[in-house]
Amino acid sequence: MAGLTHEAAAAHVTATNPTFKVGTADIRGVTYKVFENIPASVPALLPASRAGQGDGAWDYLVYRDERWTYDAFCNDVNRMAHALMRDLGVTRGQPVAIAMRNCPELLILTMAIASTGAVVVFVNAWWTTQELDYALRDSGAKVVFADGDRIARLAPLKTAMDLRLIGVRDGIGMGDDSYGALYAGSTDTTWPEVPIAPENDFAVMYSSGTTGHPKGVVQTHRGAVNAVFTWLMQAVMAPLITPPEDGAPPAPRPSVLVVTPLFHVTATHPMFLLSLPAGAKIALLHKWDASEAVRVIRDEGITRFLGVPTQSADLMEAARRMGEPLPTLDFIGSGGAKRPAAQVAQLAEVFPRAQVATGWGMTETNANGIGMAGPDYIERPGSAGRLYPPVQELKFLDDRGREVAPGAVGEITVKSPCNMRCYLNKPDATAEVLHEGWLRTGDLGFIDEDGFVTIVDRKKNIIIRGGENIACLDVEGALHRHPAVAEACAFSVPHERLGEVVGASVQLRGGMTVTLDDLTAFLRDHIASFKIPAHIWFRDTPLPRGATDKIDRRALRAECLATLDA
């Protein structure tokens, strides 16, 4: 049987499947296309997904030697939600922060906080005390659930900011309260009766921008849930586009392995939140370990892997070394950074049963965006894919905000209910990127006659190191704190494994010197370790400038990289 085209499959699903019926909604004065029949909020996903999770009886969450059935997970969410309201006084709209490495409590707390109508503030677990200080002041969060390392970094801020620190796992005994004590004191497993409107705020996630401090991206419940059902619809479309062979066995229950940090949208949305209505099992890695990932995929029958390109390469090498073909894998996706074109064919060869996939999305779009998998990707390894239907719209704009001709390079601009509400406390920055519902992404690309989008450059000065976004000005601000540094400019340096690492050129003040080791040690107190430059070029002369007297970042980068080549 011949398959449908991408457009025909989308039209068929929206016309015949009530779950994906599309209507319109007025959101903050703008009309958007939206799914009409999906859950109204993130916590509403839990009861709505129970039937597809074996009526709650199937294993749902796996972490090391710990396991939760779906009902057990939901019961833990509800117990913690009631504890938050009764014991901590958490109320609707209140920001509550989570600062920890990947662990089950992070997932439980995400849903518990959302169930109270409060706002989940996801804190980057790699941040220093200085960076944590900024995010907590910006978000206004006073209650913070944290593991041991994060509580140690938060301790200097506790008194001045009047923080209430709740210890989780190895943080128990280090804070004011503990997750375990709150959980033990709460036995109510009923769903909290808290009204949550689709346009209420669900979460704040911090995303590096072109300013020195990260921006708090405010996501609504409608935005997150529409993104989830957009991805779910792609799975329904897939067999219509590529029909299974006659007599093919039914697809196994989906199961996902989370290997990227849950304070990033790549892990929370298309992995965790999508797992609920998809009827999927979810397994967590505490931190990235390729050999451990191979063992979990083998032992748990994992079907879906999504990580930054570096992790795909590590997984491929570990599977070869361990002699594990990982036959259950049917999807190997990439997010956070562009996968090297050569890696696409390599993955398809090593994991022939898996569809190699790529995707583009942003924290500002609840991770919704563009993607493709399988033969389309193998044929176009440099492309980002097609726009996911049906609630998104796409156009390409020039610097004056005018649409460019098809095939011409322009700024990728998207409109959908998944777009953020705003940048927290930054109305000017919000106005720069949001116009009548359209989000200017800062990425430059073009679309071909078949609807495939290729991303060619970034307007923003962002370095993507192994999927982690780093603002150049953030690095430069830390460098300028050193008394010997007169001027600094950060830029990306190509790296075979991580894609990019941080490089910087520094002009020293007259008569002053500093060693590479001393400057690196100094930076550790001011920025997270992944932001510290891997290469620093010292100079006594001013950094090169262009006609507008701004530092010529491109020329400086080319000059420095030439010395590496030499």
XYZ file of C-alpha atoms in Angstrom:
566
model
C 0.000 0.000 0.000
C 1.370 3.384 -0.992
C 1.871 5.858 1.791
C 0.394 9.334 2.074
C 2.378 12.493 1.653
C 3.375 14.398 4.783
C 0.680 17.008 4.147
C -2.024 14.428 3.351
C -1.220 12.410 6.481
C -1.524 15.500 8.666
C -4.842 16.441 7.069
C -6.178 12.887 7.485
C -5.267 12.682 11.179
C -6.735 16.071 12.095
C -9.940 15.280 10.164
C -10.552 11.755 11.488
C -8.970 11.545 14.958
C -10.843 13.635 17.566
C -7.749 13.828 19.780
C -6.011 15.965 17.182
C -8.935 18.138 16.113
C -7.698 21.674 15.472
C -9.590 24.872 16.268
C -8.596 28.407 17.200
C -8.169 30.289 20.448
C -7.589 33.910 21.336
C -4.469 34.060 23.492
C -3.361 37.442 24.823
C -5.128 39.170 21.940
C -3.726 36.927 19.179
C -5.579 34.140 17.358
C -3.716 30.820 17.257
C -4.421 27.369 15.903
C -4.761 24.971 18.860
C -5.727 21.385 19.634
C -9.313 21.501 20.898
C -9.637 18.201 22.780
C -6.400 17.807 24.721
C -5.905 18.156 28.507
C -6.066 21.771 29.665
C -2.944 21.681 31.830
C 0.269 19.756 32.442
C -0.987 17.944 35.593
C -4.187 17.014 33.735
C -1.978 14.798 31.549
C -1.647 12.377 34.470
C -5.239 11.125 34.870
C -5.867 11.481 31.129
C -2.958 9.126 30.364
C -3.737 6.393 32.905
C -5.659 4.082 30.529
C -2.753 4.087 28.083
C -0.398 3.129 30.904
C -2.024 -0.261 31.532
C -4.731 1.331 33.686
C -1.918 2.434 35.959
C -0.430 -1.036 36.491
C 2.518 -0.965 34.096
C 6.038 -0.075 35.179
C 6.464 3.598 34.387
C 9.628 5.002 35.986
C 12.982 3.230 36.356
C 16.045 4.627 38.115
C 18.938 2.336 39.018
C 17.271 -0.420 41.105
C 14.154 1.650 41.908
C 10.856 1.249 40.030
C 7.449 2.918 40.056
C 4.260 1.708 38.415
C 2.239 4.470 36.796
C -0.244 4.520 39.680
C 2.587 4.613 42.227
C 4.131 7.567 40.406
C 0.823 9.440 40.355
C 0.265 8.690 44.049
C 3.690 10.130 44.890
C 2.910 13.237 42.838
C -0.348 13.762 44.717
C 1.192 13.137 48.142
C 3.860 15.750 47.441
C 1.335 18.223 46.028
C -0.710 18.046 49.229
C 2.489 18.379 51.300
C 3.494 21.455 49.337
C 0.178 23.129 50.045
C -0.303 21.990 53.658
C 3.238 21.979 55.064
C 4.997 24.590 52.935
C 2.067 26.876 52.223
C 2.632 26.818 48.467
C -0.102 28.687 46.606
C -1.203 29.204 43.005
C 1.248 31.265 40.961
C 4.062 30.921 43.511
C 7.501 30.121 42.033
C 9.069 26.946 43.469
C 12.577 26.010 42.353
C 14.134 22.612 41.633
C 17.944 22.387 41.650
C 19.363 18.900 41.245
C 20.778 16.279 38.931
C 18.411 13.847 37.216
C 16.546 11.690 39.729
C 12.939 10.511 40.188
C 12.153 13.248 42.689
C 12.734 15.842 39.980
C 9.933 14.362 37.871
C 7.611 13.911 40.850
C 8.214 17.476 42.022
C 7.658 18.923 38.555
C 4.168 17.449 38.436
C 3.452 18.079 42.128
C 4.357 21.772 41.909
C 2.320 22.141 38.725
C -0.626 20.349 40.389
C -0.804 23.052 43.060
C -1.011 25.751 40.405
C 2.455 26.976 41.403
C 5.193 27.678 38.830
C 8.097 25.267 38.424
C 11.441 27.090 38.264
C 14.010 24.807 36.666
C 17.504 25.677 37.878
C 20.615 24.650 35.961
C 22.411 22.156 38.206
C 25.813 23.256 36.890
C 25.481 26.877 37.959
C 27.755 28.491 40.529
C 26.505 30.271 43.647
C 26.699 33.553 41.742
C 24.550 32.232 38.900
C 22.066 30.644 41.313
C 21.777 33.987 43.104
C 20.703 35.702 39.894
C 18.117 33.082 38.906
C 16.460 32.927 42.334
C 16.266 36.708 42.618
C 14.922 36.943 39.076
C 12.278 34.247 39.573
C 11.384 35.177 43.136
C 11.562 31.547 44.262
C 11.981 31.166 48.043
C 11.294 27.426 48.326
C 14.033 25.350 46.689
C 14.240 21.556 46.442
C 17.886 20.621 45.981
C 20.366 17.771 46.211
C 23.561 17.927 48.242
C 25.838 19.727 45.803
C 23.227 22.351 45.040
C 22.391 22.957 48.725
C 26.092 23.536 49.384
C 26.140 26.195 46.650
C 22.868 27.717 47.877
C 23.926 27.869 51.544
C 25.698 31.268 51.235
C 22.463 32.748 49.852
C 20.054 31.278 52.376
C 19.923 34.034 54.994
C 20.105 37.066 52.744
C 17.434 35.695 50.386
C 15.300 34.046 53.104
C 15.379 30.715 51.281
C 13.716 27.550 52.504
C 15.935 24.692 51.332
C 14.430 21.206 51.062
C 17.024 18.432 50.864
C 16.596 15.648 48.307
C 18.645 12.415 48.199
C 22.167 13.307 49.378
C 20.866 16.753 50.399
C 18.785 15.309 53.240
C 19.999 16.757 56.533
C 21.584 19.779 54.850
C 18.480 21.966 54.500
C 15.532 23.215 56.530
C 13.369 20.215 55.613
C 13.707 17.011 53.647
C 11.765 15.552 50.762
C 11.466 12.271 52.673
C 9.927 13.901 55.746
C 7.393 15.835 53.671
C 6.501 12.676 51.778
C 6.148 10.570 54.946
C 3.868 13.154 56.525
C 1.469 13.211 53.607
C -0.852 10.300 52.867
C -3.443 11.998 50.654
C -3.220 10.498 47.144
C -6.291 12.243 45.721
C -5.909 14.646 42.790
C -5.604 18.219 44.138
C -8.692 20.263 43.307
C -6.873 23.359 42.080
C -8.310 25.159 39.029
C -5.601 25.670 36.399
C -6.379 27.580 33.220
C -4.534 26.801 29.967
C -2.947 30.271 29.941
C -1.632 29.999 33.504
C 2.142 29.805 33.841
C 3.535 26.297 34.079
C 7.290 26.828 34.327
C 10.284 29.120 34.051
C 13.293 27.684 32.245
C 16.494 29.653 31.854
C 17.996 29.941 28.400
C 21.235 31.680 27.494
C 20.781 34.779 25.383
C 22.991 37.516 24.043
C 23.043 39.322 27.360
C 25.290 38.440 30.257
C 22.525 36.898 32.373
C 20.289 34.043 31.186
C 16.681 34.836 30.333
C 13.831 33.201 32.219
C 11.503 31.730 29.594
C 7.916 31.666 30.889
C 6.003 28.665 29.544
C 2.240 28.241 29.892
C 0.287 25.035 30.405
C -1.301 25.382 26.967
C 2.107 25.836 25.373
C 3.609 22.714 26.916
C 0.587 20.463 26.291
C 0.160 21.581 22.674
C 3.817 20.745 22.086
C 3.333 17.271 23.595
C 0.353 16.506 21.354
C 2.179 17.856 18.309
C 4.855 15.181 18.797
C 2.249 12.541 19.604
C 0.540 13.310 16.298
C 3.789 12.728 14.380
C 3.778 9.150 15.711
C 0.204 8.697 14.470
C 1.158 10.089 11.059
C 4.267 7.909 10.637
C 2.535 4.608 9.600
C 0.327 6.548 7.180
C 3.411 7.939 5.452
C 5.389 4.670 5.585
C 2.864 1.809 5.967
C 4.190 -1.269 7.810
C 4.740 -4.436 5.801
C 1.935 -7.000 5.727
C 2.201 -9.330 8.698
C 4.589 -7.077 10.580
C 4.332 -7.553 14.358
C 2.734 -4.742 16.379
C 5.123 -2.091 17.602
C 6.419 -2.642 21.151
C 5.449 -0.364 23.989
C 7.583 2.768 23.677
C 10.233 3.272 26.325
C 12.570 6.223 26.623
C 15.956 6.781 28.211
C 16.562 10.285 29.559
C 20.252 11.132 29.294
C 20.169 14.946 29.114
C 19.536 17.205 32.126
C 15.905 17.562 33.143
C 16.383 21.279 33.684
C 16.534 21.540 29.887
C 13.478 21.443 27.637
C 14.887 18.589 25.511
C 14.486 16.181 28.434
C 11.352 17.520 30.118
C 9.046 17.965 27.156
C 9.666 15.477 24.266
C 10.894 12.838 26.721
C 9.136 13.080 30.103
C 5.877 14.892 29.331
C 5.411 13.077 26.021
C 5.915 9.717 27.759
C 2.621 10.189 29.628
C 0.060 10.184 26.771
C 2.355 8.025 24.629
C 1.973 5.190 27.161
C 5.760 4.989 27.427
C 8.057 3.763 30.168
C 10.784 6.177 31.198
C 14.270 5.409 32.531
C 16.699 7.964 33.976
C 20.468 8.226 34.017
C 21.832 10.211 36.971
C 24.589 11.525 34.724
C 25.865 10.646 31.282
C 27.756 7.353 31.081
C 27.727 5.692 27.656
C 28.400 2.196 28.984
C 25.622 2.517 31.551
C 23.318 3.806 28.818
C 24.005 0.673 26.755
C 23.200 -1.560 29.745
C 19.938 0.237 30.524
C 18.829 0.180 26.870
C 19.563 -3.561 26.738
C 18.002 -4.516 30.066
C 14.912 -2.280 29.858
C 14.228 -2.770 26.153
C 14.528 0.960 25.497
C 13.113 2.033 22.135
C 13.766 5.784 22.141
C 17.054 7.626 22.688
C 17.341 11.406 22.443
C 20.538 13.224 23.289
C 23.015 15.750 22.007
C 25.155 14.525 19.050
C 28.101 13.870 21.359
C 26.020 11.342 23.294
C 24.908 9.578 20.100
C 28.568 9.195 19.128
C 29.488 7.942 22.612
C 26.599 5.444 22.569
C 27.674 4.129 19.175
C 31.258 3.622 20.361
C 30.196 1.982 23.635
C 27.765 -0.409 21.877
C 30.508 -1.484 19.474
C 33.009 -1.959 22.294
C 30.545 -3.965 24.404
C 29.277 -6.032 21.481
C 25.678 -4.919 22.095
C 23.557 -4.419 18.938
C 20.691 -2.838 20.930
C 17.974 -4.215 18.639
C 15.089 -2.627 20.582
C 16.180 0.892 19.635
C 13.846 2.253 16.960
C 14.558 5.990 17.350
C 17.867 7.816 17.868
C 17.177 11.522 18.001
C 19.346 14.577 18.304
C 18.589 17.831 20.085
C 20.441 20.794 21.542
C 22.969 21.029 18.703
C 23.290 20.110 15.050
C 24.534 16.579 14.418
C 27.594 16.307 12.141
C 26.408 15.079 8.727
C 28.882 12.186 8.727
C 27.385 10.818 11.954
C 23.977 10.233 10.360
C 25.132 7.409 8.073
C 27.337 5.937 10.817
C 24.410 5.651 13.239
C 22.204 4.116 10.553
C 24.894 1.486 9.921
C 25.522 0.632 13.581
C 21.809 0.644 14.553
C 20.043 -0.528 11.365
C 16.667 -1.061 13.095
C 16.540 2.491 14.416
C 15.351 5.594 12.654
C 18.046 8.232 13.010
C 16.333 11.549 13.646
C 17.054 15.217 14.130
C 15.085 18.085 15.525
C 15.159 21.804 16.126
C 13.263 23.582 18.848
C 13.847 26.163 21.538
C 13.085 26.686 25.187
C 11.012 29.610 23.884
C 8.863 27.201 21.799
C 8.446 24.516 24.497
C 10.870 22.514 22.277
C 8.329 22.319 19.453
C 9.646 23.096 16.000
C 11.148 21.185 13.090
C 12.302 17.603 12.626
C 12.652 14.503 10.468
C 13.738 10.879 10.721
C 14.729 7.857 8.663
C 15.311 8.056 4.900
C 14.483 11.769 4.735
C 17.311 12.484 7.177
C 19.794 10.130 5.538
C 19.144 11.847 2.198
C 19.425 15.347 3.727
C 21.862 15.088 6.659
C 22.493 18.828 6.652
C 18.816 19.757 6.986
C 16.789 20.324 10.154
C 13.609 18.785 8.739
C 10.010 19.881 8.195
C 7.839 22.037 10.413
C 5.747 19.791 12.675
C 2.030 20.206 11.870
C -0.676 21.190 12.620
C -0.663 24.168 15.043
C 2.579 25.855 13.944
C 3.150 28.455 11.227
C 6.525 29.380 9.735
C 8.069 32.244 7.805
C 11.542 33.623 7.059
C 12.238 37.330 7.611
C 14.968 39.770 6.611
C 16.463 42.342 8.990
C 13.574 44.717 8.296
C 10.936 42.119 9.165
C 9.893 41.424 5.570
C 9.364 37.894 4.274
C 12.115 36.669 1.964
C 11.509 34.702 -1.218
C 11.244 30.885 -0.950
C 14.731 29.423 -0.903
C 16.335 32.652 0.317
C 18.027 32.868 3.709
C 16.055 34.636 6.416
C 15.458 34.560 10.166
C 13.347 31.558 11.161
C 10.137 32.939 12.667
C 7.391 30.744 14.114
C 3.869 31.220 15.428
C 2.126 28.656 17.617
C 0.417 28.321 21.006
C 3.647 26.644 22.130
C 5.547 29.938 22.048
C 6.563 31.347 25.415
C 4.430 33.944 27.143
C 7.434 36.219 27.735
C 10.946 36.555 29.070
C 10.536 36.955 32.820
C 11.028 40.560 33.976
C 12.384 41.532 30.546
C 9.676 43.369 28.578
C 12.148 44.937 26.147
C 13.776 41.595 25.339
C 10.311 40.064 24.926
C 9.232 42.824 22.539
C 12.366 42.265 20.452
C 11.421 38.670 19.617
C 7.609 38.421 19.945
C 5.421 40.283 17.456
C 1.692 39.494 17.156
C 2.320 35.897 18.163
C 5.345 35.411 15.900
C 8.646 34.493 17.584
C 11.852 35.611 15.893
C 14.231 32.803 16.786
C 17.588 34.367 15.942
C 18.436 31.398 13.700
C 18.997 31.932 9.978
C 17.845 29.372 7.443
C 15.915 28.668 4.265
C 13.164 26.314 3.108
C 13.281 24.245 -0.069
C 10.431 23.358 -2.438
C 9.691 20.159 -0.479
C 9.300 21.991 2.826
C 12.648 20.997 4.350
C 14.358 23.690 6.406
C 18.131 24.107 6.548
C 19.656 26.217 9.332
C 22.769 28.040 8.134
C 23.834 30.316 10.966
C 22.914 31.942 14.263
C 22.310 35.643 14.609
C 22.906 35.371 18.324
C 26.388 35.019 19.709
C 25.725 31.645 21.280
C 28.196 28.790 21.661
C 26.604 25.325 21.785
C 28.954 23.035 23.696
C 27.625 19.479 23.650
C 24.059 20.813 23.559
C 24.609 23.377 26.315
C 23.958 26.981 25.241
C 26.594 29.482 26.395
C 26.226 33.230 25.930
C 29.459 34.860 24.817
C 28.712 37.899 26.963
C 28.313 35.656 30.005
C 31.868 34.373 29.534
C 33.177 37.833 28.729
C 31.570 39.274 31.853
C 33.382 36.723 34.019
C 36.711 37.354 32.275
C 36.359 41.096 32.837
C 36.126 40.517 36.583
C 39.821 39.622 36.682
C 41.929 42.710 37.474
C 44.512 41.891 34.771
C 41.924 41.716 31.973
C 41.349 44.954 30.065
C 39.143 43.510 27.350
C 37.816 40.086 26.384
C 35.919 38.500 23.533
C 34.512 34.956 23.527
C 33.712 32.815 20.498
C 33.212 29.208 19.444
C 36.079 26.840 18.696
C 35.285 23.690 16.687
C 35.597 20.475 18.674
C 35.412 16.967 17.239
C 33.414 15.468 20.112
C 31.424 18.367 21.604
C 30.764 20.264 18.391
C 31.982 23.536 19.881
C 33.893 24.658 22.942
C 34.531 28.134 24.301
C 37.480 30.162 23.132
C 38.434 33.695 24.158
C 40.906 36.394 23.289
C 42.013 38.602 26.159
C 43.871 41.911 26.184
C 45.852 42.315 29.377
C 46.237 45.616 31.193
C 49.556 47.387 30.834
C 52.225 46.012 33.143
C 50.037 43.119 34.324
C 50.296 39.396 33.621
C 48.229 36.313 34.384
C 48.782 32.671 33.528
C 46.259 30.462 31.795
C 45.973 28.271 34.893
C 45.431 31.252 37.198
C 42.763 32.772 34.982
C 40.987 29.428 34.623
C 41.018 28.926 38.394
C 39.609 32.435 38.848
C 36.726 31.743 36.454
C 35.618 28.667 38.406
C 34.195 30.939 41.108
C 32.170 32.975 38.637
C 30.793 30.725 35.893
C 29.917 27.057 35.500
C 32.769 24.809 34.436
C 31.303 24.098 30.986
C 31.489 27.855 30.200
C 35.196 28.190 31.012
C 37.233 28.732 27.822
C 39.143 25.699 26.591
C 41.462 28.034 24.675
C 42.554 31.552 25.658
C 44.678 33.790 23.479
C 46.502 36.560 25.404
C 47.554 39.831 23.778
C 48.888 43.242 24.806
C 47.236 45.163 21.965
C 43.544 46.137 21.682
C 41.153 43.649 20.163
C 40.310 44.345 16.494
C 37.288 46.555 15.803
C 34.974 47.196 12.903
C 33.588 50.383 11.418
C 31.134 50.920 14.290
C 33.949 50.511 16.848
C 32.490 47.215 18.048
C 34.849 44.282 18.504
C 35.078 42.369 15.233
C 34.262 38.968 16.699
C 34.467 37.133 13.381
C 37.837 38.552 12.416
C 39.244 37.907 15.878
C 37.967 34.334 15.869
C 39.475 33.677 12.449
C 42.810 35.113 13.581
C 42.898 32.937 16.711
C 41.748 29.754 14.969
C 44.486 30.228 12.374
C 47.063 29.817 15.140
C 45.413 26.517 16.133
C 45.579 25.309 12.532
C 49.212 26.338 12.372
